[in-house]
Structures are given as structure tokens and as C-alpha cells.
Coordinates of C-alpha atoms in Angstrom, one line a residue:
M1 CA 0.0 0.2 0.1
I2 CA 2.8 2.4 1.1
V3 CA 4.8 1.6 -2.5
A4 CA 2.0 2.5 -4.0
F5 CA 0.8 5.4 -2.6
S6 CA 4.6 6.5 -3.1
R7 CA 4.6 5.6 -6.4
T8 CA 1.3 7.3 -6.9
I9 CA 2.0 10.7 -5.6
I10 CA 5.8 10.9 -7.6
L11 CA 4.3 10.5 -10.7
Y12 CA 1.9 12.9 -10.2
L13 CA 3.7 15.8 -9.0
L14 CA 6.1 15.5 -12.0
I15 CA 3.1 15.3 -14.6
I16 CA 1.9 18.7 -12.5
V17 CA 5.8 20.1 -13.2
G18 CA 5.2 18.6 -16.8
I19 CA 2.1 20.9 -17.3
R20 CA 3.2 23.9 -15.6
L21 CA 6.6 23.7 -17.8
M22 CA 3.9 24.6 -21.2
G23 CA 1.9 27.5 -19.4
K24 CA -1.0 28.3 -18.1
R25 CA -3.2 27.3 -20.9
Q26 CA -6.8 25.4 -20.8
V27 CA -7.1 21.9 -22.8
G28 CA -8.7 23.3 -25.6
E29 CA -5.9 25.9 -26.0
L30 CA -3.6 23.5 -26.8
E31 CA -0.8 23.7 -29.9
P32 CA -1.1 20.2 -31.4
S33 CA 2.5 19.0 -29.9
E34 CA 1.2 20.1 -26.2
L35 CA -1.9 18.2 -26.4
V36 CA 0.3 15.0 -28.0
L37 CA 2.7 15.4 -24.8
D38 CA -0.1 15.2 -22.5
L39 CA -1.5 12.1 -23.9
I40 CA 1.7 10.6 -23.9
I41 CA 2.2 11.5 -20.4
A42 CA -1.2 10.6 -19.6
D43 CA 0.0 6.7 -20.5
L44 CA 3.5 6.9 -19.5
A45 CA 2.5 7.5 -15.9
A46 CA -1.0 5.4 -16.1
V47 CA 1.2 2.1 -16.1
P48 CA 3.8 2.2 -13.5
M49 CA 0.9 3.3 -11.1
Q50 CA -0.7 0.0 -11.8
D51 CA 1.6 -2.3 -12.2
F52 CA 4.4 -2.7 -9.5
G53 CA 5.9 -5.0 -11.4
I54 CA 7.3 -2.2 -13.3
P55 CA 9.7 0.0 -12.2
L56 CA 9.0 3.3 -11.5
L57 CA 12.1 5.2 -13.4
A58 CA 10.6 3.0 -16.5
G59 CA 8.0 5.9 -16.0
V60 CA 10.3 8.5 -15.2
I61 CA 12.8 8.5 -17.4
P62 CA 10.2 8.4 -20.4
I63 CA 8.2 11.5 -19.2
L64 CA 11.7 13.5 -17.9
T65 CA 13.1 12.8 -21.5
L66 CA 9.7 13.7 -23.4
L67 CA 9.6 17.5 -21.2
C68 CA 13.1 17.8 -21.8
I69 CA 12.9 17.5 -26.3
T70 CA 9.3 20.1 -25.0
M71 CA 12.1 22.4 -23.0
I72 CA 14.7 22.3 -26.4
L73 CA 11.7 22.5 -28.8
S74 CA 10.2 25.7 -27.1
L75 CA 13.5 27.4 -27.3
F76 CA 13.3 26.3 -31.3
T77 CA 10.1 27.7 -31.8
M78 CA 10.8 31.1 -30.3
R79 CA 14.2 31.3 -32.0
S80 CA 12.5 30.4 -35.5
L81 CA 9.4 31.5 -37.2
K82 CA 10.1 28.5 -39.7
F83 CA 10.2 26.1 -37.2
R84 CA 7.0 27.4 -35.1
A85 CA 5.3 27.1 -38.3
L86 CA 6.5 23.5 -38.8
I87 CA 5.7 22.8 -35.0
C88 CA 2.5 24.7 -34.6
G89 CA 1.0 25.2 -37.6
V90 CA -0.3 28.9 -39.2
P91 CA -3.2 30.7 -38.0
S92 CA -5.9 30.5 -41.3
V93 CA -8.3 33.4 -42.5
I94 CA -11.1 31.4 -43.6
V95 CA -13.7 34.6 -43.8
A96 CA -12.9 37.6 -45.3
D97 CA -14.7 40.3 -46.2
G98 CA -18.2 38.5 -45.4
K99 CA -16.8 35.9 -47.7
V100 CA -16.1 32.2 -46.9
R101 CA -12.8 31.0 -48.1
Q102 CA -14.0 27.3 -49.2
A103 CA -10.7 26.2 -50.3
E104 CA -9.0 27.1 -47.3
M105 CA -11.3 25.5 -44.7
R106 CA -11.1 22.4 -46.9
R107 CA -7.2 22.6 -46.4
N108 CA -8.3 23.0 -42.4
R109 CA -10.7 20.4 -42.6
F110 CA -12.8 22.7 -41.1
T111 CA -17.0 22.1 -41.8
L112 CA -19.6 25.1 -42.0
D113 CA -21.2 23.4 -39.1
E114 CA -18.3 24.0 -37.0
L115 CA -17.5 27.6 -38.3
M116 CA -21.3 28.7 -37.7
E117 CA -20.8 27.3 -34.4
E118 CA -18.1 29.4 -33.2
L119 CA -19.9 32.7 -35.1
R120 CA -22.6 31.9 -33.2
M121 CA -20.6 31.5 -29.9
Q122 CA -19.6 35.1 -30.3
G123 CA -23.0 36.7 -30.9
V124 CA -22.2 36.9 -34.7
V125 CA -25.4 35.6 -36.8
D126 CA -24.4 37.6 -40.1
L127 CA -21.8 36.6 -42.4
T128 CA -21.9 39.7 -44.1
T129 CA -20.8 41.6 -41.1
V130 CA -17.5 39.6 -40.5
K131 CA -14.6 41.7 -41.9
Y132 CA -11.8 38.6 -41.1
A133 CA -12.6 35.0 -38.8
I134 CA -9.3 33.5 -39.0
L135 CA -9.1 29.5 -37.8
E136 CA -6.2 29.9 -34.9
N137 CA -3.5 26.8 -34.1
N138 CA -6.0 25.7 -31.3
G139 CA -8.8 25.5 -33.0
R140 CA -10.7 28.3 -32.4
V141 CA -11.8 31.0 -34.2
S142 CA -11.1 34.8 -33.8
V143 CA -13.7 37.1 -35.2
L144 CA -13.0 40.9 -36.7
M145 CA -15.9 42.2 -37.3
K146 CA -16.3 45.0 -40.3
A147 CA -16.0 49.1 -38.2
T148 CA -19.6 49.7 -39.5
E149 CA -20.5 46.7 -37.2
M150 CA -18.4 47.3 -34.1
P151 CA -19.8 49.5 -30.9
V152 CA -19.0 53.1 -30.8
T153 CA -16.4 53.4 -27.8
A154 CA -16.4 56.7 -25.6
G155 CA -13.0 58.0 -27.2
Q156 CA -14.8 58.2 -30.8
M157 CA -17.9 60.0 -28.9
G158 CA -15.2 62.5 -27.0
Q159 CA -15.6 61.2 -24.0
H160 CA -13.1 60.4 -21.4
P161 CA -14.3 58.5 -18.6
T162 CA -12.0 57.2 -15.7
D163 CA -9.9 53.9 -15.8
P164 CA -10.9 52.0 -12.4
G165 CA -8.0 50.1 -12.9
L166 CA -7.5 46.7 -11.8
P167 CA -9.4 45.8 -8.6
V168 CA -7.6 43.6 -6.3
I169 CA -8.8 41.5 -3.5
L170 CA -8.7 42.5 0.0
I171 CA -10.8 39.7 1.4
N172 CA -11.4 36.2 0.3
D173 CA -13.7 34.4 1.8
G174 CA -13.0 35.8 5.4
R175 CA -9.6 36.0 4.8
L176 CA -7.7 39.5 4.7
I177 CA -5.3 39.4 1.9
T178 CA -2.5 41.5 4.0
D179 CA 0.0 41.7 0.7
N180 CA -3.1 43.2 -1.6
L181 CA -3.7 45.9 1.2
A182 CA -0.5 47.4 1.7
S183 CA 0.3 47.4 -2.3
R184 CA -2.8 49.9 -2.4
G185 CA -1.3 52.0 -0.2
L186 CA -4.0 51.3 2.3
D187 CA -3.9 50.2 5.9
D188 CA -6.0 48.1 8.7
V189 CA -7.8 51.4 10.2
W190 CA -9.1 52.1 5.9
L191 CA -10.6 48.7 6.5
Q192 CA -12.3 48.7 9.2
K193 CA -13.5 51.8 8.4
Q194 CA -14.9 50.6 5.2
L195 CA -16.3 47.4 7.3
E196 CA -17.9 49.5 9.6
V197 CA -19.7 51.5 6.2
H198 CA -20.8 48.1 5.4
H199 CA -22.5 47.5 8.7
V200 CA -20.1 44.3 9.7
R201 CA -17.2 44.1 12.3
R202 CA -14.8 41.3 11.1
A203 CA -13.0 40.0 7.9
D204 CA -14.6 36.9 8.2
Q205 CA -18.0 38.1 7.7
V206 CA -16.8 39.2 4.6
F207 CA -17.1 36.6 1.4
L208 CA -15.3 38.8 -0.8
L209 CA -14.0 42.7 -0.9
T210 CA -12.0 44.5 -3.6
V211 CA -10.5 47.8 -4.1
D212 CA -9.6 49.3 -7.5
E213 CA -6.9 51.9 -8.4
N214 CA -9.6 54.6 -7.5
N215 CA -10.2 53.1 -4.2
T216 CA -14.0 52.2 -5.6
V217 CA -14.8 49.3 -3.2
Y218 CA -17.0 45.9 -3.8
F219 CA -18.5 44.3 -1.0
V220 CA -20.3 41.2 -0.5
P221 CA -20.8 39.6 2.8
K222 CA -21.1 36.5 3.8
E223 CA -24.7 34.4 3.5
A224 CA -26.0 33.0 6.9
K225 CA -25.4 29.6 6.9
S226 CA -28.9 27.1 6.8

């Protein structure tokens, strides 16, 4: 039992390290080479976990080898655009000026149903309003609307609204994040005043409290447990 537990923990941590080396990606956003690596690593790790007759190194060494190869390939893709295009592919324009490029879709084996689904997911129902639709390397479609179909911005209307900046979380489910409080140049006195304004006394009574660069506070109290 101890052996099974130890082998599982070692392989699990090794896989986590491998995934972290590939950066913060969702499964649907992986490059083809990264997806293949994930699948192979999962298979390599599963065998030593289940069959104790196989040495642990029989799973660890191939996984480490694949991770090293991935790091080397990453360096090459950063240095050479041609090599990156070979390994990862290049984006394809499948709609231009409202017209579907059928040859490009056939080359990528991308169906019309898949295109319409991607457009609907981005709130687009009329192809004539699309300037460009680009099939990215991860299989998703980026849609650029025609200028006449894009919403009017405040800058175009001559308005200059204040940018609130990025809000930071000060209290997360009752836990005070002191580093974030200090990063905004705030202190415990300011925080206590905010709690009193919202009729609470302690941070553990707060579910969420954020503050932006203009010191605008967003407050959510904890709900009473039923």
C-alpha cells in the first residue's frame, strides 16, 4: 500500500511539473505538440501506477525525456518562425470581407457547421458583418467585425471616462490578504472603516471585498449558513 501511494504521488507531482512547464493553458487551447505530449505522459504515468512489477524509473525516465524535448522545442520555436510554423502550424483566414474561403476550410478540414457554431458563440449570426474570421492554431476562431458593425467607443464620442484600473481582492471568503492591502497603500484603519460602512465588524464576516485604483470598493457579505 505504501509503495502504491508513493509511486502515485511521485508520478502525479512529475506530471504537474510538466504541465506547469507548458504554461497556463486550458485543454482546448493547447498546441498540437502540447496535446500529444499530454496524452503520452498520461499513458506513461498510468502503467507504473497500476503495475507494481514495472520499475518506477520505467515511467519517470520517459516522462523526463519528453519534458526535456518539449523545452528544447520551445527554445527553437522562440528563435525560428519557420520552425514554429512547422511544429505549431499557422493561423488560417477562413472568412474575408464576409465571404467564406472554401479552399482554406477544406485544407484545414473545418466544416461549415463548425464555423457557424464558432460565430454564434461570439454573438455573430450574419456572415456579411464579418471582416475576418481566423482559424487559430488551437482550433478556435477569432472574429474581427467590420468597422460599421463595431460598437461605438467612448473615445469616438469624445468622452474621457476614468479608468478604474484592475481591482484587487482584499478579503477572500473571510480571509484578509494583507499583501494586496499594502499594495494599494491602504492600512487596517481604512479597512475597518469600510467594514463599519457595510455594517460588519470582522473580516471573517465578508465573502468578497475588492478595491480598484480609484479606491472604489466592491463588497459582498457572507450569507448565513442554513
